[in-house]
Structure formats: structure tokens, C-alpha cells
Amino acid sequence: MTLPDGQEEEAQGDAGAAPETPPPAEAAAPTPKPAAERPARPAKEAEPKEAPRIPPPAGSINEILAAAVPGVAMLAYMVPTLQGEAVAVEVGRDDLVPVMTAARDDKRLDLKYLRCLSGVDWQDEGLEVVYHLSSFTTRHQLTVKTRVTYDDPVVPSLASLFPAANWHERETRDMFGIVFDGHPNLVPLLLPDDMTDHFPLRKDNPLQEIEEWQGENLREGAGEGEE
Amino acid sequence: MVAEHEQGLDIVDMPINMGPQHPSTHGVFRMVLVISGEKVVDVTPHIGYMHRGGEKLMEAMDYRQGIGYADRTEYLAQFSAELGYCLAVEKLMGIEVPERAEYIRIILTELNRLSSHFMFMGAFGIDSGLFGTSFTYAFREREYIQDVFEEVSGDRLMYAYFRVGGLAWEVTDNFTQRVHEVLKKTQKGIKDLDDLLTKNEIFMARCQNIGAFTADRAIAYGLSGPLLRASGVNWDLRRDEPYSIYPRFTFQIPVGNYGDVYDRYLVRLEEMRQSVSIIEQALEKLPPEGPIVPEKMPRRLRTPPGEVYAKVESPRGEWGVYLVSKGGDKPYRLKMRSPSFCNLSALREMTVGQFLADAVMILGSMDIVLCDVDR
Amino acid sequence: MLLAAPSFGISQPAVRALLALIVITMVMTVAVAYATWYERKIIARIQQRLGPTRTGPFGLVQPIADMLKLLVKEDLRPADADPVAWELAVFGIFVPAFLAVVAVPFTADWLVSSLPLSLLYLLAVSGLSFIGFLMAGWGSNSKYALLGGMRAAAQLISYEIPLILAMIGVVMVTRSADVYSIILFQDRVPLIVWQPLGFLIFLTASIAELERQPFDIPTGESEVAGGVFIEFSGIRWSMFQLTSYVNMYVFSLLGAFVFLGGWEWPFGRDVGWGYQLLLTSAKMSLFIVFYLWARATFPRLRVDQLMSYAWKVLIPFALVQIFLNGLFIVYDPPYVDAFLLVSSGLGAAALVTLVYQSVRVKPRLPLQMFSNTVEARSVV
């Protein structure tokens, strides 16, 4: 699919935010950084694999959370949303249930709505479960993440706290093999009933050859419009 | 299965399988109901028949190819899915969409909401036992809308028309006029369906007080969209977490009181009218000319490392994209938060204790799309 | 009074009766096959489509095409089906329907046999069909069929009662249980004027006896999987369908004769059989069009709503009608006609109002509408 006429091709072939700058704070009018601010590139790829972590400003909800669960080790930073930014916290596996209980029950947070529960496979850094919470009354949004290792992929289940988590946890177990301890019915949901040892969304589960081929073609600029 | 012994006879609850192929299940969905006489004692939904490994496939597709797959996930509200996907990528890349493209996107998304709700009306009438009248009325209106979509994107169902940064190509010259015509016809269609169903005594008897779900349970189960609003929760992403240019329009959001099947039907009917109003406002304010992609649009869509959770209000609820990127032109992880998946997880609680015939009505009122449930 | 008019010069009554039976059976078969045609056309028009158009002009050959297809279909027999029940279920439904046609007087002279209790005979015979449904439901060895069969039996038995009670009201007024005499009674005024409540009850109960929308739970429900008939295919299924249409004709004719005056009103018996036949057909068609229209427009009632409607609404009102009739017959006040008219009319109005009120559950709050420009203060 060719771009409409009149579009210029970028010199370097890619634009978007330079790696050093944080994600834009406002949704309106972000400008692409001029090339001069970008540091010199070494021979191999220079793009860091991680977005920089911007700590949340004072008075954000992570402070309420830290106060509600004393002694919790929490890493807090900001992540972009379509409307601006929201707070994300990373907690350890054992602190997960107290943190989520506090998030739900504390009246200043009232984060009762579990929107989304995803798993992410970070390969060397382990498996991660990401929870997106939000509140209808206080309008807060919170992302909670927790990380486990491949050898011990057990995360406490939140199905009793948030009934919404029930099916999401089953799906995450199907796809990533993360065992949710305390889940009432952890049987395969999307995969066949007997497929309990094979976790498709893990990165060591390779893509089928055809997808690799399509991807390769596009990278070489050969095939066009493989949609 | 409960077995009782009475006068030497075993009384056993009967399991009934509403199998994967069934006219009422709106797709390939299997429900095992255990009934005791006429009341449902237990429901076990079995999904996964349409699972195609979408999220894994997305990791192999770059940000232009992924739009096609987003279509196939939400096959009745395609523009909402495309919009959610594009918004997520645009947020990460920091791209601003030009005005004209924004307006056209909104017009098409709201037309899609209309056609999706028409589909609901048609299928819901059939579920309630109407021989097919609501279906033919609804699909006549859908045809008008799909004609417009076909003129604009070239396809009747899988549009793949939005692109990261705007639209794929310019709309037809008579787009505004065509949409005006379609709106006139669909307003009549909405009225026809309203007259047929809303005050029909039998329809009301079948729908009222069935599958009532309170606001607390709805929030706990993560419901969204018309189901959440019918339960009394005043939440619509277009107003409360606005995206694109929705704050420029004035429309109303219907909220029900009882959370039952009838309220969900009424909420969707009212949403159709509000969508017509939004489209009319957008047509008035549509800039007559302008670019549809930003000027400095990169040839290769690469996102910087980061993550974003972008959510849009699809006709079914909150369709979200959780995009994790480690740089490069493909997502590292793309999770599609599917409204039908979350709504369907509440099926058991809604259906237990109701009659057998109501299970079909409740399932119909959820308006699920199986491709979205299974991805 | 046997078949006199087109008598082919045959004198023996038995042969004439046999001839009449053969004629009627053939005519009914064709009429029923073409009932499928006009049903599809009329319902299609209500649904904004055309119905069959390609098979022959206006799709007129469609019923023949359907019959041919069904005749050559493989006769599938479930392995575990009960041999007697499953095989004979079709006959259990089919035979009573055709038996009922025997007592129907199509015009003043055209009838197969004149029974002094023909109304009773008609109702009794058409009530036999529920046995066939039970046999089909049980014999199919399938859960859906069993559910459908049980519901069918419950529905048919429940709605027989208001049907018969409405007819008893008619019998009380006309002092005769013979359809022929009832028609003759209506030479001045059709019975719908004296018995509007009975008419409404008959109308509703007859739709339920026909198992059409909104009462088609046995055949359409079991979650839209065909109910009682899911294990029957080909010629057996076609016999079920045709029986449904024969029943439709029988009930339409019954309604036309008993309540609308049949071939007697308004022109009387002295016009030729052509006009009488025309009148019969026209009045019958009114009923048929009503049944088809109801089918295309109404959703399906749930089983418990259906049963409660029969037992809690229709039967009490039918008893009220009988009671009123009895009052006027025993005490014979002056202007009995006017009184009967007024009281029955009031009863009919009461029934309609009650139905109207009862299906409206307690008044509901309307939807709340919130503007998008105002940030909502409280969400829940």
C-alpha cells in the first residue's frame, strides 16, 4: 500500500520520539525531535530496549498505596494513556494481594474496576503480569505489574477480589504458563482442554514460518502491502 | 447434577448442550446448561473455537498489517477496533492526526456503531422468537450503511481503512451527501424497529426483569458498554476518558436503571439515535479539504520502546489495546482487551436461576462477537 | 344432507360419501400445499422481502418442488428411537387433523356427513393430536425432543380447555352442538356480536392449538432447534408441517362458521353454492391472514408465561362467559339479546384490558440521559 502522493520520505527512514525523550505528557501536538538532538549512533542498533522511567509527581496515588500497605517495595513511574499519563507500579509477587486489596478498598483510591489483565514474556527478565485498574468514582487509573521467573511462575490469584480476573487469569495461564495460585477453576479457556503444557505466547514458542517469511519480506522492503 | 430420591425414583438435573453449532449462540460458542425442570442450575460456557492466536500473530505483523487483523477480531465494529489500534500506535509514536482525518474517522466509527446495533436488533428479535421480521428490517438498514463503507474503503466487511496517522486514502467526492442520505434512511429504520419491538407486550414480557445485574456486580465483573450503562453506571469512554475529537460534539448518554435485558435493549436503541446526532454534527464541522495523513509521515512505522493502554468505546464496550513495544516496527506484546470476553465471563452469574428460555435472551442481550472473545 | 350438488348421478349414500371423502382429501392436500406458498409470500411481504419467486411464475411451483425434495430425502432413523412411538408419531398427529375435516360443512349442501354433535366431534378429534406430540418427543430419544414434547403436551392440553369453554358458551346460546345448526342460527346476526368474549378466547386458544407464534414453543423453541421434530426428516417432517396447515384450515373454518356466520350470513341459504363457497372462503381467509400476521409479528412467549396465561386468564374469563350466558338463559329477562351483547362486550373489554395491564410489569423508570459535556458527578 503506497502512501498517498505528496508525502516525503524521511531521510533516516524513521521518526517518532527520539529514544532519550520521555513519552509526551499531553496528548496534544507532540513534535518529532529534530535529528540534531539525537546522540551519535554506534554501529549496531542504538535504540535502548526500555523506555525511561519517569517517577510520578508528588501527590500521586502511588503514595496513597505505599501508605496503605506499609513496607511494600514498589517501583512507580508514569506510563502514557490517550488522555495523558497514568501511574504504574511494580510490586513483588508476595505484595500483590495486599496492594490490590488496598487499591480496591481504600476510599481515596476505590479502584474497583479491573479493566485488563495481561501477561508479558520478557524472556531473560521473566514473566510479567500487568493489571489495569480504574475507578469510576475517583477517576484514578493505575497499572500494577508483577514479575516472576520462569522457574517459579506462580502468582497469587485475584479471582476472589475481582471476579473479572477469573477468565483473564485462565487465559494468561493458557498463553504463558503462569500459575495463579488460588484460582477456583484454572482449566484451559481458549486452548483445547488437554493443552496444558504448551504455552503459545511465550517467546521461545516460535512463530510459524509463514509469519517469519512475511515479516522478512517487509523488512527487506520487497513485498508491499502484505495486509 | 443433583440426584434426589423420591418414592424410589431418581430425580436428576438434566444437562443440555447448546452446542457449537446453534442458531442462537451468535457464533461458535458452546454452553452446557444444567437444568432442573425449567430453571437453570448451572452454566458452563466453553469458548475457544475461534481462537486463531491473534495476539501471537500481531507480534509478527507490523503496524500496518495489524490493522487488518484488528478488523477480523471485532467483525461487527471494525472501525472501533481499527481506531483503538491506530490510537495506541499513534500515542507511542507521538503522531498527530490531521483534522479532516479525525472527523472522517469519527463519522465512520459512529456509522459502524449504528450498523452494529442494527445487527443486535435483528439478532435479538430472532432470539426472542420473532420469526425474522426484525432481522429483515435491521439488515435493510445495514445494507445502506455498508454501501457507504464499500464506496469509501472498497470492502463490505473488513475495511482496513484507517492507518496509523490518519486514513488510507481520501473518501469519495459525494461522501457527505451519501452519509446524509443514509442517515435519513436509518432514522426511519430505527423508528421501525422501535415500533416493532419496544412496546410489544410479548417482547416486554420476555425481556423485563430477566438477567438483572446490579451496578456493583457489573463493575466487579469488568463489564463495559451498554451492559454497564444498563446496570446504572454512568460511564462512557467517549465522555469520561475521551479520545480523538469526541469532546467537540454534544450528545447524550443513556443509562438504565435495572440492568435487565430490556434496559440493555433500550440503551442500545437510544445509543443509535445519539450516534445519528453525532454524525450529523461531524458532517457539519467536517473540514472540506485537508490532508488525511500528517505531512511528515514516516515510511516505516517504528515505535519507541514503551507501553500504552488505549481504549475506545466500541458498540460492545471497552475495546482496549495494551501495546508493549521494545522499539522496532512490530509490537513486542499486543493484548487486545475484548469487551465480549469480559462481558461473557459474567454469563454464569446472570443466568443461574433463570428459565431455560431466558438463557438465550441473556446471551443475546450481551451482543458478543465470538472472534473478539477468542481472538 | 350429503353431497347433493355435484352429485354425479350416484344414488347410494355410501358411495357418495366415499366420493366426497376422496374429493375433500385431495382438495385439502393441494390447499395445504399451497398454504405454504401463500404463507411464505405474505410473511415475506411483511418482512419486506419477496418470498419464492423463481420456481414458476410467482413461485407457484415452489410447493411442488418442496414436496419432491422431501419425498426423495433419505429417511433417517435414530438408532435408539422407540420403534412404535417414533414410527407412529406422525400418524398420531396427521390422522386426527384429517378426521376433523369430515364434519365441516363447506356450504349448505356440501358436507361429508351431518352429525348431530359435530362441534363436539371436531373439538374432540382435534384434541387427540397431543398424543402424537408426546410420542414424537419421547420416541426420539433426544433431550431437546423430550423437552419439546412435554411442553407441547402441556400447551395443547392447557389451551383445549378455554377453547372448549368458549364453544360451550356458543352452544348455550344456540341450543345446539351441531355446526350446521349454529350456522343456521346466525341468519340475522353473526355470533361474534353476542359472544365477543368467547370469540377473543377462541382466537387466542386456537393460535395456541396451532402452535404458531406467539405460542410456538414446542416446535420453535427448545432453543430454536426444532423441538419435537428434530429427529424427523424428509417425508415425515413434511407430514408434520402439512398437519399444521390442515389444523389451521380446520380452526379457521370453525371460527368462520361459529362466530362469523359461515355461509349463512348475510345472504342466507337461497343464494347458490358459489356465493356460499365464496363467503366461506372469505371468512376463513380472514382468520388465516390473522394467523399469518401474528406469526410474523410476535415474539415467542416463555413456557411459564404461556401456562399462566391459559390457566389464570383465559379459563376464568371463559367461565365468566358461561356464567353470563347461563344467567340470561335461565332468567330470560326482556331484551335478553341486548343484555347479552352488553355484558359479553364488557367482558371482552375487561379481558383486553387485563391482558394489557398484566404484561406490563410494574412501571419502569425511563432511561436516564446524561450529556457528554457535563462531567458526571457520581457514576454509580
XYZ file of C-alpha atoms in Angstrom, chain C residues 32 93 96-97 100 126 129 209-210 242-252:
20
model
C -52.463 -27.240 2.306
C -50.726 -36.108 14.580
C -56.897 -36.535 13.731
C -56.416 -33.442 11.612
C -61.793 -33.278 11.631
C -58.527 -32.110 17.049
C -53.138 -34.708 18.333
C -53.618 -25.091 19.485
C -51.975 -24.455 16.147
C -48.836 -30.246 6.439
C -50.753 -31.275 9.507
C -50.074 -27.895 10.973
C -51.703 -26.312 7.946
C -54.655 -28.688 7.930
C -55.236 -27.698 11.523
C -55.010 -24.091 10.509
C -57.718 -24.631 7.927
C -59.904 -26.533 10.367
C -59.689 -23.851 13.021
C -60.215 -21.077 10.531
